[in-house]
mmCIF file of C-alpha atoms in Angstrom:
data_model
loop_
_atom_site.group_PDB
_atom_site.id
_atom_site.type_symbol
_atom_site.label_atom_id
_atom_site.label_comp_id
_atom_site.label_asym_id
_atom_site.label_seq_id
_atom_site.Cartn_x
_atom_site.Cartn_y
_atom_site.Cartn_z
ATOM 1 C CA ASP H 1 14.527 -49.895 -32.307
ATOM 2 C CA SER H 2 17.505 -52.078 -32.834
ATOM 3 C CA LEU H 3 19.154 -49.412 -35.261
ATOM 4 C CA ILE H 4 22.679 -50.512 -36.672
ATOM 5 C CA GLY H 5 25.360 -47.890 -37.803
ATOM 6 C CA SER H 6 24.932 -44.417 -38.886
ATOM 7 C CA ASN H 7 22.545 -45.049 -41.666
ATOM 8 C CA ASN H 8 19.564 -45.937 -39.327
ATOM 9 C CA ILE H 9 19.443 -49.434 -40.399
ATOM 10 C CA SER H 10 17.096 -51.688 -38.456
ATOM 11 C CA ILE H 11 16.889 -55.698 -39.099
ATOM 12 C CA GLN H 12 13.415 -55.931 -37.256
ATOM 13 C CA LYS H 13 10.377 -56.913 -38.887
ATOM 14 C CA THR H 14 8.293 -54.081 -37.642
ATOM 15 C CA PRO H 15 10.820 -51.233 -36.487
ATOM 16 C CA SER H 16 9.997 -48.084 -35.086
ATOM 17 C CA HIS H 17 12.085 -44.879 -35.485
ATOM 18 C CA ILE H 18 12.070 -41.226 -34.488
ATOM 19 C CA TYR H 19 12.874 -38.426 -37.196
ATOM 20 C CA ASN H 20 14.419 -35.326 -36.435
ATOM 21 C CA ASN H 21 12.346 -33.399 -38.995
ATOM 22 C CA THR H 22 9.419 -33.704 -41.056
ATOM 23 C CA GLY H 23 11.216 -34.825 -44.215
ATOM 24 C CA PRO H 24 9.955 -36.225 -46.482
ATOM 25 C CA PHE H 25 11.960 -39.426 -46.204
ATOM 26 C CA ASN H 26 12.663 -42.449 -48.698
ATOM 27 C CA VAL H 27 12.104 -45.635 -46.462
ATOM 28 C CA ASN H 28 13.598 -48.756 -48.010
ATOM 29 C CA LEU H 29 12.511 -52.511 -47.106
ATOM 30 C CA ARG H 30 14.768 -55.335 -48.220
ATOM 31 C CA VAL H 31 13.406 -58.643 -47.606
ATOM 32 C CA THR H 32 15.651 -61.775 -47.825
ATOM 33 C CA SER H 33 14.370 -65.297 -48.194
ATOM 34 C CA ASN H 34 15.784 -68.510 -46.990
ATOM 35 C CA GLY H 35 17.108 -69.059 -50.118
ATOM 36 C CA GLY H 36 18.837 -66.174 -50.337
ATOM 37 C CA CYS H 37 16.458 -64.301 -52.799
ATOM 38 C CA MET H 38 16.263 -60.527 -52.116
ATOM 39 C CA HIS H 39 13.473 -57.917 -52.913
ATOM 40 C CA ASP H 40 13.856 -54.245 -52.387
ATOM 41 C CA THR H 41 10.757 -51.791 -51.861
ATOM 42 C CA THR H 42 10.838 -48.016 -51.396
ATOM 43 C CA ILE H 43 8.031 -45.767 -49.983
ATOM 44 C CA LEU H 44 8.096 -42.093 -49.550
ATOM 45 C CA LEU H 45 7.312 -40.944 -46.113
ATOM 46 C CA ASN H 46 5.767 -37.627 -46.240
ATOM 47 C CA THR H 47 3.260 -37.834 -43.424
ATOM 48 C CA ILE H 48 5.396 -36.496 -40.441
ATOM 49 C CA HIS H 49 3.986 -33.311 -38.963
ATOM 50 C CA PRO H 50 5.915 -30.769 -37.089
ATOM 51 C CA GLN H 51 5.724 -30.437 -33.042
ATOM 52 C CA PRO H 52 3.296 -27.749 -32.216
ATOM 53 C CA ILE H 53 5.235 -24.844 -30.020
ATOM 54 C CA SER H 54 3.163 -24.123 -26.969
ATOM 55 C CA ASN H 55 3.074 -20.739 -25.252
ATOM 56 C CA PHE H 56 0.595 -18.556 -23.431
ATOM 57 C CA GLY H 57 0.123 -14.905 -22.296
ATOM 58 C CA ILE H 58 -0.274 -13.623 -18.758
ATOM 59 C CA SER H 59 -2.263 -10.528 -18.035
ATOM 60 C CA LYS H 60 -0.080 -9.640 -15.304
ATOM 61 C CA PRO H 61 2.809 -11.566 -13.873
ATOM 62 C CA ASP H 62 2.304 -9.758 -10.385
ATOM 63 C CA ILE H 63 -1.096 -9.621 -8.916
ATOM 64 C CA CYS H 64 -2.591 -8.841 -5.531
ATOM 65 C CA LEU H 65 -4.318 -11.180 -3.356
ATOM 66 C CA GLY H 66 -8.120 -11.433 -4.525
ATOM 67 C CA ASP H 67 -7.359 -10.157 -8.134
ATOM 68 C CA ALA H 68 -8.162 -12.412 -10.819
ATOM 69 C CA VAL H 69 -5.581 -13.137 -13.439
ATOM 70 C CA PHE H 70 -6.066 -13.964 -17.214
ATOM 71 C CA PHE H 71 -4.163 -16.675 -19.155
ATOM 72 C CA SER H 72 -4.358 -16.888 -22.921
ATOM 73 C CA ASP H 73 -3.098 -19.340 -25.150
ATOM 74 C CA SER H 74 -0.830 -18.145 -27.994
ATOM 75 C CA THR H 75 0.235 -21.759 -29.244
ATOM 76 C CA ASN H 76 1.656 -22.117 -32.732
ATOM 77 C CA SER H 77 0.179 -25.273 -33.769
ATOM 78 C CA MET H 78 2.177 -25.681 -37.094
ATOM 79 C CA ASP H 79 0.399 -27.217 -39.831
ATOM 80 C CA GLY H 80 -2.551 -28.382 -37.775
ATOM 81 C CA ILE H 81 -5.159 -26.457 -35.384
ATOM 82 C CA THR H 82 -5.133 -26.818 -31.674
ATOM 83 C CA VAL H 83 -7.813 -28.979 -30.351
ATOM 84 C CA GLU H 84 -6.709 -29.725 -26.706
ATOM 85 C CA TRP H 85 -5.481 -27.592 -23.976
ATOM 86 C CA ASN H 86 -3.837 -28.695 -20.796
ATOM 87 C CA TRP H 87 -3.230 -26.250 -18.255
ATOM 88 C CA ASN H 88 -1.862 -26.826 -14.960
ATOM 89 C CA LEU H 89 -2.362 -23.657 -12.656
ATOM 90 C CA GLY H 90 0.389 -24.527 -10.049
ATOM 91 C CA ASP H 91 -2.492 -24.643 -7.302
ATOM 92 C CA GLY H 92 -3.551 -28.300 -7.873
ATOM 93 C CA THR H 93 -6.242 -27.177 -10.431
ATOM 94 C CA THR H 94 -6.350 -28.008 -14.174
ATOM 95 C CA ARG H 95 -8.110 -26.412 -16.997
ATOM 96 C CA ASN H 96 -8.914 -27.571 -20.531
ATOM 97 C CA THR H 97 -10.016 -24.198 -22.498
ATOM 98 C CA ALA H 98 -7.984 -22.166 -24.781
ATOM 99 C CA ASN H 99 -8.078 -19.125 -22.075
ATOM 100 C CA VAL H 100 -8.445 -19.343 -18.292
ATOM 101 C CA LEU H 101 -9.463 -16.843 -15.632
ATOM 102 C CA GLN H 102 -8.070 -17.712 -12.269
ATOM 103 C CA LEU H 103 -8.444 -16.365 -8.740
ATOM 104 C CA TYR H 104 -5.829 -17.592 -6.376
ATOM 105 C CA ALA H 105 -6.771 -18.268 -2.679
ATOM 106 C CA ASP H 106 -3.120 -17.875 -1.080
ATOM 107 C CA ASP H 107 -0.300 -15.334 -1.606
ATOM 108 C CA GLU H 108 2.666 -17.289 -3.175
ATOM 109 C CA THR H 109 4.569 -17.776 -6.600
ATOM 110 C CA TYR H 110 2.850 -20.741 -8.735
ATOM 111 C CA ASN H 111 4.258 -22.118 -11.704
ATOM 112 C CA VAL H 112 1.786 -22.367 -14.360
ATOM 113 C CA SER H 113 2.241 -24.616 -17.161
ATOM 114 C CA LEU H 114 0.458 -25.572 -20.810
ATOM 115 C CA TYR H 115 0.748 -28.087 -23.338
ATOM 116 C CA THR H 116 -1.370 -28.616 -26.281
ATOM 117 C CA VAL H 117 -2.518 -31.267 -28.964
ATOM 118 C CA ASN H 118 -3.191 -30.486 -32.515
ATOM 119 C CA SER H 119 -5.907 -31.858 -34.944
ATOM 120 C CA TYR H 120 -2.890 -34.233 -36.027
ATOM 121 C CA GLY H 121 -2.743 -35.649 -32.612
ATOM 122 C CA CYS H 122 0.589 -34.082 -32.184
ATOM 123 C CA LYS H 123 1.541 -32.992 -28.697
ATOM 124 C CA SER H 124 3.314 -29.680 -27.936
ATOM 125 C CA ASN H 125 6.156 -29.114 -25.651
ATOM 126 C CA ILE H 126 5.269 -28.165 -22.056
ATOM 127 C CA LYS H 127 5.520 -24.358 -21.464
ATOM 128 C CA SER H 128 5.667 -22.950 -17.790
ATOM 129 C CA LYS H 129 5.697 -19.496 -16.622
ATOM 130 C CA PRO H 130 5.627 -18.117 -12.946
ATOM 131 C CA ILE H 131 2.968 -15.763 -11.323
ATOM 132 C CA THR H 132 3.278 -14.318 -7.899
ATOM 133 C CA VAL H 133 0.343 -13.412 -5.936
ATOM 134 C CA HIS H 134 1.316 -10.743 -3.287
ATOM 135 C CA PRO H 135 -0.529 -10.161 -0.097
ATOM 136 C CA TYR H 136 -1.817 -6.566 0.809
ATOM 137 C CA PRO H 137 0.252 -4.657 3.462
ATOM 138 C CA VAL H 138 -1.269 -4.033 6.951
ATOM 139 C CA VAL H 139 -0.992 -0.534 7.885
ATOM 140 C CA ASN H 140 -1.417 1.466 10.794
ATOM 141 C CA ALA H 141 -0.594 5.281 10.589
ATOM 142 C CA GLY H 142 -0.333 5.477 14.257
ATOM 143 C CA PRO H 143 -2.424 7.289 16.849
ATOM 144 C CA ASP H 144 -3.491 10.887 16.627
ATOM 145 C CA ARG H 145 -0.978 13.273 17.969
ATOM 146 C CA VAL H 146 -0.779 16.377 19.880
ATOM 147 C CA VAL H 147 2.145 18.761 19.097
ATOM 148 C CA LEU H 148 3.127 22.270 20.175
ATOM 149 C CA GLU H 149 3.442 25.154 17.676
ATOM 150 C CA GLY H 150 7.119 25.238 17.028
ATOM 151 C CA GLY H 151 7.770 21.642 18.226
ATOM 152 C CA THR H 152 8.576 18.304 16.456
ATOM 153 C CA ILE H 153 7.172 14.958 16.758
ATOM 154 C CA THR H 154 7.774 11.448 15.216
ATOM 155 C CA ILE H 155 4.840 9.895 13.680
ATOM 156 C CA GLU H 156 4.680 6.370 15.154
ATOM 157 C CA ALA H 157 3.164 4.528 11.938
ATOM 158 C CA THR H 158 3.688 0.676 11.589
ATOM 159 C CA ALA H 159 3.303 -1.731 8.463
ATOM 160 C CA THR H 160 3.885 -5.336 7.779
ATOM 161 C CA GLY H 161 4.820 -6.857 4.511
ATOM 162 C CA LYS H 162 7.863 -7.256 2.233
ATOM 163 C CA ASN H 163 9.674 -4.673 0.168
ATOM 164 C CA LEU H 164 7.362 -2.025 1.134
ATOM 165 C CA GLN H 165 6.967 1.620 -0.325
ATOM 166 C CA TYR H 166 5.731 4.474 1.840
ATOM 167 C CA LEU H 167 3.902 7.796 0.843
ATOM 168 C CA TRP H 168 2.615 10.418 3.264
ATOM 169 C CA SER H 169 0.311 12.952 1.951
ATOM 170 C CA PRO H 170 0.047 15.673 2.188
ATOM 171 C CA ALA H 171 3.780 16.325 2.665
ATOM 172 C CA LEU H 172 3.511 19.582 4.294
ATOM 173 C CA TYR H 173 5.816 19.870 7.628
ATOM 174 C CA LEU H 174 7.212 16.265 7.165
ATOM 175 C CA ASN H 175 11.012 15.942 6.835
ATOM 176 C CA THR H 176 10.429 13.137 4.442
ATOM 177 C CA PRO H 177 7.203 11.689 3.101
ATOM 178 C CA ALA H 178 8.588 8.307 1.884
ATOM 179 C CA VAL H 179 9.673 6.593 5.135
ATOM 180 C CA ILE H 180 7.261 4.674 7.555
ATOM 181 C CA LYS H 181 8.099 7.285 10.584
ATOM 182 C CA PRO H 182 8.477 10.714 9.504
ATOM 183 C CA LYS H 183 9.226 13.740 11.638
ATOM 184 C CA CYS H 184 6.350 16.348 11.607
ATOM 185 C CA VAL H 185 8.401 19.688 11.964
ATOM 186 C CA ASP H 186 7.005 23.028 13.303
ATOM 187 C CA PRO H 187 3.506 22.406 12.011
ATOM 188 C CA LYS H 188 1.192 25.700 11.977
ATOM 189 C CA PHE H 189 -2.151 24.075 11.554
ATOM 190 C CA ASP H 190 -4.103 21.096 12.507
ATOM 191 C CA ILE H 191 -3.457 18.362 9.811
ATOM 192 C CA LEU H 192 -5.003 14.890 8.656
ATOM 193 C CA TYR H 193 -2.232 12.838 7.272
ATOM 194 C CA LYS H 194 -2.731 9.632 5.076
ATOM 195 C CA LEU H 195 -0.112 7.068 4.618
ATOM 196 C CA LYS H 196 -0.254 4.688 1.724
ATOM 197 C CA VAL H 197 1.870 1.645 1.756
ATOM 198 C CA THR H 198 2.297 -0.082 -1.543
ATOM 199 C CA SER H 199 3.910 -3.904 -1.794
ATOM 200 C CA PRO H 200 5.166 -5.576 -4.915
ATOM 201 C CA GLY H 201 2.581 -6.054 -7.496
ATOM 202 C CA GLY H 202 0.949 -2.567 -6.546
ATOM 203 C CA CYS H 203 -1.003 -3.846 -3.659
ATOM 204 C CA SER H 204 -1.632 -0.778 -1.600
ATOM 205 C CA THR H 205 -3.408 -0.198 1.624
ATOM 206 C CA SER H 206 -3.762 3.148 3.467
ATOM 207 C CA ASP H 207 -4.572 4.577 6.756
ATOM 208 C CA GLN H 208 -4.876 7.916 8.437
ATOM 209 C CA MET H 209 -3.911 9.883 11.566
ATOM 210 C CA PHE H 210 -4.494 13.362 12.750
ATOM 211 C CA VAL H 211 -2.006 15.901 14.104
ATOM 212 C CA ASP H 212 -3.508 18.411 16.501
ATOM 213 C CA VAL H 213 -1.286 21.532 16.686
ATOM 214 C CA LEU H 214 -1.385 23.284 20.035
ATOM 215 C CA LYS H 215 -0.892 26.941 18.845
ATOM 216 C CA ILE H 216 0.881 29.380 21.251
ATOM 217 C CA PRO H 217 -1.966 31.377 23.176
ATOM 218 C CA ARG H 218 -2.289 34.998 22.020
ATOM 219 C CA ILE H 219 -2.784 36.688 25.482
ATOM 220 C CA PRO H 220 -3.910 40.288 25.393
ATOM 221 C CA ASN H 221 -2.806 42.880 27.978
ATOM 222 C CA THR H 222 -6.128 44.882 28.195
ATOM 223 C CA PHE H 223 -9.611 44.448 27.795
ATOM 224 C CA THR H 224 -12.674 46.621 28.700
ATOM 225 C CA PRO H 225 -15.450 44.817 30.350
ATOM 226 C CA ASN H 226 -18.072 47.758 30.371
ATOM 227 C CA ASN H 227 -20.967 45.802 28.752
ATOM 228 C CA ASP H 228 -20.597 47.672 25.569
ATOM 229 C CA GLY H 229 -20.309 44.347 23.502
ATOM 230 C CA THR H 230 -16.672 44.945 22.723
ATOM 231 C CA ASN H 231 -13.905 43.623 24.392
ATOM 232 C CA ASP H 232 -15.791 42.822 27.296
ATOM 233 C CA PHE H 233 -13.843 39.685 28.077
ATOM 234 C CA TRP H 234 -10.431 38.578 28.521
ATOM 235 C CA LEU H 235 -10.169 36.627 25.297
ATOM 236 C CA ILE H 236 -6.996 34.437 25.224
ATOM 237 C CA GLN H 237 -7.150 33.000 21.786
ATOM 238 C CA TYR H 238 -6.110 29.180 21.206
ATOM 239 C CA LEU H 239 -6.100 28.810 25.071
ATOM 240 C CA ASP H 240 -9.444 26.707 24.702
ATOM 241 C CA GLU H 241 -7.291 24.000 22.788
ATOM 242 C CA TYR H 242 -5.404 23.007 26.144
ATOM 243 C CA VAL H 243 -7.636 20.799 28.078
ATOM 244 C CA ASN H 244 -5.742 20.730 30.993
ATOM 245 C CA ASN H 245 -5.447 24.487 31.306
ATOM 246 C CA HIS H 246 -5.154 26.464 34.675
ATOM 247 C CA THR H 247 -5.267 29.967 34.586
ATOM 248 C CA GLN H 248 -5.163 32.568 37.859
ATOM 249 C CA VAL H 249 -5.595 36.162 38.154
ATOM 250 C CA PHE H 250 -4.228 38.186 41.078
ATOM 251 C CA THR H 251 -4.431 41.639 42.275
ATOM 252 C CA ARG H 252 -1.413 43.688 43.158
ATOM 253 C CA ALA H 253 -1.744 42.609 46.546
ATOM 254 C CA GLY H 254 -1.791 38.702 45.719
ATOM 255 C CA GLN H 255 -5.395 38.280 46.094
ATOM 256 C CA LEU H 256 -6.906 35.403 43.810
ATOM 257 C CA VAL H 257 -9.929 37.063 41.736
ATOM 258 C CA PHE H 258 -10.301 34.550 38.795
ATOM 259 C CA GLU H 259 -9.310 30.948 38.230
ATOM 260 C CA SER H 260 -10.159 28.741 35.345
ATOM 261 C CA ARG H 261 -9.257 25.014 35.275
ATOM 262 C CA GLY H 262 -9.599 22.595 32.084
ATOM 263 C CA LEU H 263 -11.055 24.285 29.199
ATOM 264 C CA TYR H 264 -10.609 28.226 29.649
ATOM 265 C CA LYS H 265 -13.836 30.052 30.236
ATOM 266 C CA PRO H 266 -13.112 33.886 29.333
ATOM 267 C CA TRP H 267 -12.777 36.232 32.369
ATOM 268 C CA ASP H 268 -15.620 38.932 32.454
ATOM 269 C CA GLY H 269 -13.365 41.218 34.824
ATOM 270 C CA ARG H 270 -15.663 40.335 37.846
ATOM 271 C CA TYR H 271 -14.723 38.854 41.181
ATOM 272 C CA LYS H 272 -17.556 37.207 43.198
ATOM 273 C CA GLY H 273 -20.109 38.847 40.620
ATOM 274 C CA LYS H 274 -18.839 42.275 41.293
ATOM 275 C CA PRO H 275 -16.970 44.374 38.470
ATOM 276 C CA LEU H 276 -13.366 44.969 39.581
ATOM 277 C CA PRO H 277 -11.751 48.394 39.249
ATOM 278 C CA PHE H 278 -9.555 49.701 36.643
ATOM 279 C CA ASP H 279 -6.220 48.360 37.564
ATOM 280 C CA THR H 280 -3.574 46.121 36.426
ATOM 281 C CA TYR H 281 -3.762 42.352 37.585
ATOM 282 C CA TYR H 282 -0.872 39.737 37.305
ATOM 283 C CA TYR H 283 -1.884 36.462 35.694
ATOM 284 C CA ILE H 284 -0.255 32.797 35.737
ATOM 285 C CA ILE H 285 -1.163 30.756 32.846
ATOM 286 C CA GLU H 286 -0.406 26.994 32.845
ATOM 287 C CA PRO H 287 -1.562 25.642 29.447
ATOM 288 C CA GLY H 288 -0.236 22.106 30.261
ATOM 289 C CA SER H 289 0.257 19.707 27.403
ATOM 290 C CA GLY H 290 3.822 20.320 27.493
ATOM 291 C CA ARG H 291 3.717 24.080 27.195
ATOM 292 C CA GLU H 292 5.692 26.077 29.524
ATOM 293 C CA PRO H 293 3.833 28.371 31.763
ATOM 294 C CA PHE H 294 2.951 32.301 30.940
ATOM 295 C CA THR H 295 3.097 35.007 33.476
ATOM 296 C CA GLY H 296 2.289 38.737 32.910
ATOM 297 C CA TYR H 297 -0.146 41.598 33.503
ATOM 298 C CA VAL H 298 -3.395 42.372 32.039
ATOM 299 C CA THR H 299 -5.140 45.531 32.578
ATOM 300 C CA ILE H 300 -8.721 46.336 33.062
ATOM 301 C CA ILE H 301 -9.612 49.851 31.478
ATOM 302 C CA LYS H 302 -13.230 51.352 32.029
#
């Protein structure tokens, strides 16, 4: 520009100058001939337009992979109107509309920028904002489990992702529902648990696991196998839940008169098809599945 001094004076024939505001300004031109004659001309410069101030909104600064995000122009075009939009969406794509709907292919943080041009040809500043695309967590609530009534197990769930939050439901029998591997303490009934894992951006994935509660067998000490339709079988409540059960019944003399392996089949009080007499019999029940054996007596009443 060849400006001289603090008064922004140029000795060029056709100088250029950058003004720091819109004016108006008085521009003075002094021309001096070879003979030393001078002529002054002053013009009023009032055609300087302010620079537009670009800005834009983001529908959500943190989104989940697969979700679309909406960018909306909010540029202040000053004394003109916006006629050109130049978006750089950070993933190698550009757009030239006022508003943009974008679907990103990868989970990462993108730097989105916009500059505009108004009807006077004035170019705005470049405005940049980040947007983070978060992946969905990978969740496995763990294998279905068997637990003895009165017992405790640790649920072996797994999840992959960053800054994850955990929530089990229902929270019944769990020592804490907000950790990845809670303890299930003394459950009373079978229960289906759901694990919801949430990553930043509100991206959630869920999985389920089942807890089978093996209740303590309820062993009656009498039954009446007289074919009257009432109490004709030695019905042991909850024993049918133990798939590896082994039940034996002996006479006082130690003779084996009944045996059941696997799923329990209620005893009808017979031995080799014949009714056994009124008496007290000795039993050994080995439920399996970690339950200690039961021993005791059952009496057949006629």
